[in-house]
Coordinates of N, CA, C and O and ligand atoms in Angstrom, one line a residue:
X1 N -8.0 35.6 13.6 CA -7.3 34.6 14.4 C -7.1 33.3 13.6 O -8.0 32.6 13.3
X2 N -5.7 33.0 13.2 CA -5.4 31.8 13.0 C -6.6 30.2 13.8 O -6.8 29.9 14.9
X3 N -7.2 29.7 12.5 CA -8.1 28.4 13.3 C -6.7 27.2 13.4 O -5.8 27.1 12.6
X4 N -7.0 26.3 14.5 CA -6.0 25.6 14.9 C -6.3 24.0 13.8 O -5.6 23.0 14.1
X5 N -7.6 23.8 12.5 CA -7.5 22.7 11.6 C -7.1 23.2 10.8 O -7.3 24.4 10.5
X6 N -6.2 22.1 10.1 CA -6.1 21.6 8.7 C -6.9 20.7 7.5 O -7.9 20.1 7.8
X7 N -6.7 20.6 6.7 CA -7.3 19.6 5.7 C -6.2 19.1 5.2 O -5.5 19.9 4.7
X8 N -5.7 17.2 5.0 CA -4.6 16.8 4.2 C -5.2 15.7 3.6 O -6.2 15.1 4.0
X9 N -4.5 15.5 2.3 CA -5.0 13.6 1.7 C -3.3 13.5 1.0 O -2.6 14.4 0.4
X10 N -3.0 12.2 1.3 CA -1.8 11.8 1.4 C -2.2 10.8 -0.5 O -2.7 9.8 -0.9
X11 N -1.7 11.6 -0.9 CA -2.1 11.5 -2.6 C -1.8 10.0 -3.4 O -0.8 9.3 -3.1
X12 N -2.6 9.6 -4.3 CA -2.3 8.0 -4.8 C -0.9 7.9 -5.0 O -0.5 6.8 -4.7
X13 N 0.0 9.1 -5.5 CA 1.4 8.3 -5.9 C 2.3 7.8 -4.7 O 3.4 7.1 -4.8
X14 N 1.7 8.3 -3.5 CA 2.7 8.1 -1.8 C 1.8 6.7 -1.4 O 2.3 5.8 -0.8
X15 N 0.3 6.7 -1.9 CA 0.1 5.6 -1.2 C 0.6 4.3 -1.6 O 0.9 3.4 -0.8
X16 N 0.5 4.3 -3.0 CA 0.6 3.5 -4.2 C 2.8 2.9 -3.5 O 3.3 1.8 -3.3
X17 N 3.3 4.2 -3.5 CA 4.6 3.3 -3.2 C 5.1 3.3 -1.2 O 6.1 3.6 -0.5
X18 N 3.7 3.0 -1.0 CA 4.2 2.7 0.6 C 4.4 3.6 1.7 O 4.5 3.2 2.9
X19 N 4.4 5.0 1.3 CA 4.5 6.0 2.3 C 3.5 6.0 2.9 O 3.9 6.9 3.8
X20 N 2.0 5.6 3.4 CA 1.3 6.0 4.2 C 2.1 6.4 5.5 O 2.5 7.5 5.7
X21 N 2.3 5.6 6.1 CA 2.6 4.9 7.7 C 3.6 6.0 7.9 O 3.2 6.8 8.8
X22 N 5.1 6.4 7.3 CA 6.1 7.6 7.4 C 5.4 9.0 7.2 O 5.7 10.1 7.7
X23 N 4.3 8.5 6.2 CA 3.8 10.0 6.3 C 3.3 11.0 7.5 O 3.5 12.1 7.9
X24 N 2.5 9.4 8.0 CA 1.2 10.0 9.2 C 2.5 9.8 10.1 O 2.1 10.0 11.2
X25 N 3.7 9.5 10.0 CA 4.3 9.6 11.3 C 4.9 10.6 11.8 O 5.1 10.8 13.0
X26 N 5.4 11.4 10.6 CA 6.0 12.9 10.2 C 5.0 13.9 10.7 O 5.4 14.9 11.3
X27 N 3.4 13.6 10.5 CA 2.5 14.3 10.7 C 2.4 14.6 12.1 O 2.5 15.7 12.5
X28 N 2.3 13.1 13.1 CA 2.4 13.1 14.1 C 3.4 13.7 14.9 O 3.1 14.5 15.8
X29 N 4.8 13.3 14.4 CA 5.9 13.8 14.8 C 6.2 15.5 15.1 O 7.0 15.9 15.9
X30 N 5.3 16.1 14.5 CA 5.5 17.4 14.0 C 4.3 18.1 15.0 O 4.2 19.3 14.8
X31 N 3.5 17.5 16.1 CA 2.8 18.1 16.4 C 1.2 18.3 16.3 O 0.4 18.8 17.1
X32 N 0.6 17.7 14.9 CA -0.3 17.4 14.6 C -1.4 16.6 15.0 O -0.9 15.4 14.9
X33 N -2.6 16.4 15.5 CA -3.5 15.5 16.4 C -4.6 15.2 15.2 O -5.4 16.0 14.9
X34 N -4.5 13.8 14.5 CA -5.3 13.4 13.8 C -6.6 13.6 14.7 O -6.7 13.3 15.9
X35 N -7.7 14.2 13.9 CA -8.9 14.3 14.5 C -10.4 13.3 13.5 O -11.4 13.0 14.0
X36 N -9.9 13.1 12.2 CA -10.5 12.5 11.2 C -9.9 11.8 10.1 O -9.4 12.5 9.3
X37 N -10.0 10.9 10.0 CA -9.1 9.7 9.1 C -9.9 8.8 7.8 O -10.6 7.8 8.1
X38 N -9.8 9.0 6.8 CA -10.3 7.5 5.7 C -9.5 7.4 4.4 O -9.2 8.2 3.5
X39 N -9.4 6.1 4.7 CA -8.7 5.2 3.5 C -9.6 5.4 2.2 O -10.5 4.5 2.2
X40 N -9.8 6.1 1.2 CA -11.1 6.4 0.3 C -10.3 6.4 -1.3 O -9.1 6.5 -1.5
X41 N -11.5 6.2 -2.3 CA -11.2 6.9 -3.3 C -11.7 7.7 -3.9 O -13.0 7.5 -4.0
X42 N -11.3 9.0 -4.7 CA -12.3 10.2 -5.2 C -12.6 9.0 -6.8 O -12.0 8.1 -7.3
X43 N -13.9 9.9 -7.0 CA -14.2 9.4 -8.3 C -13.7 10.3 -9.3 O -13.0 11.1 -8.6
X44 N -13.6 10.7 -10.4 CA -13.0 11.8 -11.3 C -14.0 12.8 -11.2 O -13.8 14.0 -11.5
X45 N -15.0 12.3 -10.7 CA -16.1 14.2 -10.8 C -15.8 14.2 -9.1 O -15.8 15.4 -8.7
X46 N -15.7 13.5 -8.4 CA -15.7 14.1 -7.0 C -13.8 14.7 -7.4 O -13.6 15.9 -7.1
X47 N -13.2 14.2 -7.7 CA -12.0 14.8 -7.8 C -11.5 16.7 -8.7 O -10.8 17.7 -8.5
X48 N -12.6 16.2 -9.6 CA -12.8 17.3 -9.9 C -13.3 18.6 -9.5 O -12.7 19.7 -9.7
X49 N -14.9 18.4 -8.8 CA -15.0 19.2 -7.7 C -14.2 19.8 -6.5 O -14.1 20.9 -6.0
X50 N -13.5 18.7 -6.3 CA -12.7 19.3 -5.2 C -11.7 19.9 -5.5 O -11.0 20.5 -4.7
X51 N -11.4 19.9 -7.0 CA -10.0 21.3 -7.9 C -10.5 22.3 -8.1 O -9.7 23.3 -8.2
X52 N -11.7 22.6 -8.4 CA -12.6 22.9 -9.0 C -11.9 24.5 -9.7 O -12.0 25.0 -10.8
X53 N -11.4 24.8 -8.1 CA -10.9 26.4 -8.6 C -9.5 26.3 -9.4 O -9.0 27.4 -9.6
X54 N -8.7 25.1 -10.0 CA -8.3 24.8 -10.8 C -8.5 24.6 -12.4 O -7.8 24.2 -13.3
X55 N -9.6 25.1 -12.3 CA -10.1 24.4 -13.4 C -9.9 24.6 -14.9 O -9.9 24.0 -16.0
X56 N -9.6 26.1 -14.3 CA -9.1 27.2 -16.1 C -7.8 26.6 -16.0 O -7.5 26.3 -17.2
X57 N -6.7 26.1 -15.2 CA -5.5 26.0 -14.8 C -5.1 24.6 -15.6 O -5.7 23.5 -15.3
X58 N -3.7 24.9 -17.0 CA -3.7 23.7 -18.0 C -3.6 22.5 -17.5 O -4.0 21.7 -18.3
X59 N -3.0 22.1 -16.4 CA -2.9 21.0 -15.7 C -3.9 20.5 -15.0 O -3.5 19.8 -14.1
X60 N -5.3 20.7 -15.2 CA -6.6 20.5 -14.7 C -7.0 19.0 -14.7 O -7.2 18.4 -13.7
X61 N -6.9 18.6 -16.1 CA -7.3 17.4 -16.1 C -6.5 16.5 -16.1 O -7.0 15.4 -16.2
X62 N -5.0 16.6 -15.9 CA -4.3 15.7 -15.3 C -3.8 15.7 -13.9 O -3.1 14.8 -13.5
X63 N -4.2 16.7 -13.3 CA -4.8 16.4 -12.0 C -5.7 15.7 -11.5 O -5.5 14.8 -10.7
X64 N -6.9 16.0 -12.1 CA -8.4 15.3 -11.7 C -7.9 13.6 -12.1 O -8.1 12.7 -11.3
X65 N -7.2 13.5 -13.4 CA -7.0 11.8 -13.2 C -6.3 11.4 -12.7 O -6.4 10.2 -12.4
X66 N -4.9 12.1 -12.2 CA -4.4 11.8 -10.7 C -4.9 11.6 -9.8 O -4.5 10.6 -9.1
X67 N -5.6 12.1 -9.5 CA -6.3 12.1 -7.7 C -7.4 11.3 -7.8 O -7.8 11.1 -6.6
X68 N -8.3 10.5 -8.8 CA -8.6 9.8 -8.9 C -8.3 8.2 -9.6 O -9.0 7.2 -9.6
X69 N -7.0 8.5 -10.0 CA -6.1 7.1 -10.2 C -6.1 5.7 -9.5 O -6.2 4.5 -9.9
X70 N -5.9 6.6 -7.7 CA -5.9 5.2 -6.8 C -6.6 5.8 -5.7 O -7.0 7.0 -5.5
X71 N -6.6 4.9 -4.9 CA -6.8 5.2 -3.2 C -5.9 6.1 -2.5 O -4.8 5.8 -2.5
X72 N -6.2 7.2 -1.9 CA -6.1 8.4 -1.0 C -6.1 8.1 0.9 O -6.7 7.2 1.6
X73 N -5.4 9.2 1.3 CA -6.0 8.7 2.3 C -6.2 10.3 3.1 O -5.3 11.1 3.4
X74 N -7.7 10.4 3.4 CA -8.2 11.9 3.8 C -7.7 11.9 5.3 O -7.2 10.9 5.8
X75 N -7.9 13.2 5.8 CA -7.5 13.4 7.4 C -7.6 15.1 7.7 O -7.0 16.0 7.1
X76 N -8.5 15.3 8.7 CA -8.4 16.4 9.1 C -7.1 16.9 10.6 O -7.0 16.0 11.5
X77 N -6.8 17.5 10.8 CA -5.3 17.7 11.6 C -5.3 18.9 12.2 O -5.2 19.9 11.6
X78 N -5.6 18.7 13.9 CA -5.2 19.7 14.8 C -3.8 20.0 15.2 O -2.9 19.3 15.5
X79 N -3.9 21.6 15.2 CA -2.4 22.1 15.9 C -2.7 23.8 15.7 O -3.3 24.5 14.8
X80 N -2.1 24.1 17.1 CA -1.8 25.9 16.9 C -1.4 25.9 15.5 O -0.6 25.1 15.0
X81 N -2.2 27.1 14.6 CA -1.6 27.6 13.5 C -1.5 26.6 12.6 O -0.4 26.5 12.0
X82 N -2.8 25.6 12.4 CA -2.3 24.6 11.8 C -2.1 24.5 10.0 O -1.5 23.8 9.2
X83 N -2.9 25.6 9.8 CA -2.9 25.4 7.7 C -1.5 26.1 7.5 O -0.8 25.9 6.5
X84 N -0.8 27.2 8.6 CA 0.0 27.8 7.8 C 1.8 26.4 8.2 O 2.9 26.2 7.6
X85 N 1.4 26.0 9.4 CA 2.5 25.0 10.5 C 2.5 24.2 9.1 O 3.6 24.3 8.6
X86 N 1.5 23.6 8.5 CA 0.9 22.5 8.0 C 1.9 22.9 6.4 O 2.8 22.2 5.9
X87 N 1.6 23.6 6.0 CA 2.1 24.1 4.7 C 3.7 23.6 4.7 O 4.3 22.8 4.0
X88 N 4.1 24.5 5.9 CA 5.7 24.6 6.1 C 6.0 23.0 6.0 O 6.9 22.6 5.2
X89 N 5.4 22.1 6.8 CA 5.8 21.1 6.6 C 6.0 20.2 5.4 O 6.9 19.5 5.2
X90 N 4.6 20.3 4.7 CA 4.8 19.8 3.5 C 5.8 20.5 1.8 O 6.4 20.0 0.8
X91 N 5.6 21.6 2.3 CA 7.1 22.1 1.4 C 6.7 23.0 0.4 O 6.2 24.1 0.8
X92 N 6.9 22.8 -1.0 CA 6.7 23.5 -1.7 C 6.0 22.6 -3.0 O 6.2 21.4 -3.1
X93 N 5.3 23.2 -3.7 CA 4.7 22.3 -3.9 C 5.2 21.7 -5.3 O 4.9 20.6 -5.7
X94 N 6.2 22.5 -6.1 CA 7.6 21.2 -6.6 C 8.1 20.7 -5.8 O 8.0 21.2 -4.7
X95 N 9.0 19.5 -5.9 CA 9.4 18.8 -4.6 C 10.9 19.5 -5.0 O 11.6 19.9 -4.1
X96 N 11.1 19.5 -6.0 CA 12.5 20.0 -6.9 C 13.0 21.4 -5.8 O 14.2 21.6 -5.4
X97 N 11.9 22.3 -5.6 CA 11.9 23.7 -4.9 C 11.6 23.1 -3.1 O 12.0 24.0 -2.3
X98 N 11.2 22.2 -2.6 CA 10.7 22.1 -1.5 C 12.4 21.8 -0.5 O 13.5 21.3 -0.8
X99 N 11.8 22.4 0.6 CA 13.0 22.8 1.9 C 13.1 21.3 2.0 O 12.3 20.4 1.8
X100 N 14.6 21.3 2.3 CA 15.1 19.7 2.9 C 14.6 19.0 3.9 O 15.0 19.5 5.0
X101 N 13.9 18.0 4.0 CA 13.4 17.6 5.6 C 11.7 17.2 5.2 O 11.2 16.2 5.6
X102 N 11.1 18.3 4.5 CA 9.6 18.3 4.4 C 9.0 17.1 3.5 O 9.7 16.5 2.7
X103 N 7.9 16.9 3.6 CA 7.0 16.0 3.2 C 7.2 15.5 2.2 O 7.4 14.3 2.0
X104 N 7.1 16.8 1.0 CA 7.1 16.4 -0.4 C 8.8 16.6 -0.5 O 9.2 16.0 -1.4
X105 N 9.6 17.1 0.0 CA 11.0 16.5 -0.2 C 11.6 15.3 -0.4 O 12.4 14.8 -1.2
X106 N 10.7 14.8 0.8 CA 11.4 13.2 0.9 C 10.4 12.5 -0.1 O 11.1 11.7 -0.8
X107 N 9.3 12.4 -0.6 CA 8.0 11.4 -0.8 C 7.6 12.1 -2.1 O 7.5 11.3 -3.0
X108 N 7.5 13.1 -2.6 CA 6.7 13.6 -3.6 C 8.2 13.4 -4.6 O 9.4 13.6 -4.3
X109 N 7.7 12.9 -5.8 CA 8.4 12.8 -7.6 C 8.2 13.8 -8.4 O 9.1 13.9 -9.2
X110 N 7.5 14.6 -8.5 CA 7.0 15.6 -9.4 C 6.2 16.6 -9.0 O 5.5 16.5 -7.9
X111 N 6.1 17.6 -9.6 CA 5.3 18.7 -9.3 C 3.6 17.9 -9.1 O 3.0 17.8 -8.0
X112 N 3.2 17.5 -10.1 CA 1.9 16.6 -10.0 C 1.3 16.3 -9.3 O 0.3 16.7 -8.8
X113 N 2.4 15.3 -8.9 CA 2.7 14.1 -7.8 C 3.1 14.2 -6.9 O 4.2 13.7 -6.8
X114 N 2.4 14.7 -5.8 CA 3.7 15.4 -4.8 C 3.2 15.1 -3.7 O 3.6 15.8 -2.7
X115 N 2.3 14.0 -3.3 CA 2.3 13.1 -2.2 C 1.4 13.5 -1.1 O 0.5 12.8 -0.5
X116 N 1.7 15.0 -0.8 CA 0.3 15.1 -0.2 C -0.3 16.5 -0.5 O 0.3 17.2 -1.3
X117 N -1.5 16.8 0.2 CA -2.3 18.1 -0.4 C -2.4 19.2 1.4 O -2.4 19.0 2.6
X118 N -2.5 20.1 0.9 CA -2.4 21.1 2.7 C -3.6 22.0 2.0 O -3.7 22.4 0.8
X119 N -4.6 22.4 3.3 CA -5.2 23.5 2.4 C -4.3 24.5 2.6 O -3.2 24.5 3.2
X120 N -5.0 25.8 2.1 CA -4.0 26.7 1.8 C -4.2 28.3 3.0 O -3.5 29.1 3.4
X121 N -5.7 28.0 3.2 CA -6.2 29.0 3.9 C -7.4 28.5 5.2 O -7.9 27.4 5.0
X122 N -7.6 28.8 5.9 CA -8.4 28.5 7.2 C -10.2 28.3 6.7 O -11.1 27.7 7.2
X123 N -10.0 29.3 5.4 CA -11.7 29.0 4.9 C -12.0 27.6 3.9 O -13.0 26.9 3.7
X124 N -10.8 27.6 3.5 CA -10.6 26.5 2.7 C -10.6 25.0 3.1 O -11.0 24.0 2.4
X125 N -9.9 25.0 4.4 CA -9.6 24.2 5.8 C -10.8 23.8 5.8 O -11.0 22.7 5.2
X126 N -11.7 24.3 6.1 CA -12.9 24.3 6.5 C -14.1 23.6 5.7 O -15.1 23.0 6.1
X127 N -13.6 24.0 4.3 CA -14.8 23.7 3.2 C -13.7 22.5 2.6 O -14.6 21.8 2.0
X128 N -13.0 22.1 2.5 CA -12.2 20.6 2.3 C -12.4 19.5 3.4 O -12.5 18.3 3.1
X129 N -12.4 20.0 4.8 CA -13.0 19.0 5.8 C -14.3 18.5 5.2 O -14.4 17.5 4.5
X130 N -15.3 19.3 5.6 CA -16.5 19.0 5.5 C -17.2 18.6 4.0 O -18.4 18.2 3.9
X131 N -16.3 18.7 3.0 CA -16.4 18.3 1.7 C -16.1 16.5 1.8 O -17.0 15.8 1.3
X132 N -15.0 15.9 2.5 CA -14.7 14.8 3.1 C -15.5 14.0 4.4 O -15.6 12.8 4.4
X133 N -15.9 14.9 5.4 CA -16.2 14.4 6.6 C -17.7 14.7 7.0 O -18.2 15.7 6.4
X134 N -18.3 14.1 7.7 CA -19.4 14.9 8.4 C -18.8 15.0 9.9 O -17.8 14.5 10.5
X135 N -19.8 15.9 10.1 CA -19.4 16.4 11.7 C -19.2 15.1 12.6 O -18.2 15.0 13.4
X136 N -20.2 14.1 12.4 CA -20.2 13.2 13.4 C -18.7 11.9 13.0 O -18.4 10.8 13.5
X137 N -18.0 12.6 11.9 CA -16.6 11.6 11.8 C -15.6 12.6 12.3 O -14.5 12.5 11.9
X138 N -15.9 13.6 13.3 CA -14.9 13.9 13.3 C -14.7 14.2 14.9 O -15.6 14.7 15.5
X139 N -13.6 13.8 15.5 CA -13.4 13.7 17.2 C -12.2 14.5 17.5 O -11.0 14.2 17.3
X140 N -12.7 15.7 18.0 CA -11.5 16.6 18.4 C -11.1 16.2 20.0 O -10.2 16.9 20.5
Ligands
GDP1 P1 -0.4 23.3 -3.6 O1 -1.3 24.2 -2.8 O2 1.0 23.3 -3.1 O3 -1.0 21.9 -3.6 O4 -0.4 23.7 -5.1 P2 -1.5 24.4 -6.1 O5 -2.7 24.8 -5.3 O6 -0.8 25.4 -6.9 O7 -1.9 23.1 -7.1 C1 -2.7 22.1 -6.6 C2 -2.2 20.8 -7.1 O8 -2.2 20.8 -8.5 C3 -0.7 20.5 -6.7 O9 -0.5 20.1 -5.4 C4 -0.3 19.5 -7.8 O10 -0.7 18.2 -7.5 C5 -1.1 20.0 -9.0 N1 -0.2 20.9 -9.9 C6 0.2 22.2 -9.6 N2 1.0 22.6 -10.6 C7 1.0 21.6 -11.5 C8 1.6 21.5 -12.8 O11 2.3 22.4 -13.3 N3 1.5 20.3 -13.5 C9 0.7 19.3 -12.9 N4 0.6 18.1 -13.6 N5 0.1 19.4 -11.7 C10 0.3 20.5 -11.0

């Protein structure tokens, strides 16, 4: 059975040029019930940890110093079917290839850079929340 969380962080280059507020509004708009929220920054080993399964992958470490660049902003997100709803929304993860309308269409610059992150799977969902949140930050 499809679990109804997601895991998103709305990435330094959307925050850095002003997209928070259109993001979380798209989020909203679409269905989604913020359940867990923070304004944070990864450090380059917490960022790295959290790629981790990236790691053989050549764009490794210019990821890890992207996502540790600036300030992020974490969030865990309820909805029916929400990692796969969630994906659809944010696009593809070139913005170049991403459907018209979606997240990283409008907001994401580059493959890199693409504004925000979705997990990908319901287990993953799961171990990216709680890698971000503890139980008691989060209010369903
Ligand atoms: P996602 O699930 O759509 O986020 O994509 P992946 O899991 O394949 O990649 C994770 C993240 O790594 C992406 O969201 C990008 O920020 C970054 N990334 C993926 N491919 C590339 C690439 O070719 N170059 C760079 N610089 N970053 C990449």
């Amino acid at each position: 059975m499809a679990s109804n969380r997601t895991f998103t962080m709305i990435k330094p280059d959307a925050v850095k040029n002003g997209h928070i507020g259109a993001i979380l509004n798209q989020i909203n708009g679409a269905g989604f019930k913020i359940i867990a929220m923070k304004y944070t920054k990864l450090s380059a080993e917490k960022a790295g940890e959290f790629y981790a399964v990236h790691s053989e992958r050549p764009f490794y470490g210019e990821l890890v110093e992207f996502m540790s660049s600036g300030p992020i902003v974490a969030a865990v997100l309820e909805k029916d079917n929400a990692v796969d709803d969630f994906r659809t929304l944010i696009g593809a993860t070139n913005p170049s290839e991403a459907a018209e309308g979606t997240i990283r269409a409008n907001y994401a610059t580059s493959i890199g850079e693409n504004a925000v992150h979705g997990s990908d799977s319901d287990d993953n969902a799961k171990i990216e929340s709680d890698f971000h949140f503890a139980g008691t930050e989060m209010f369903a």
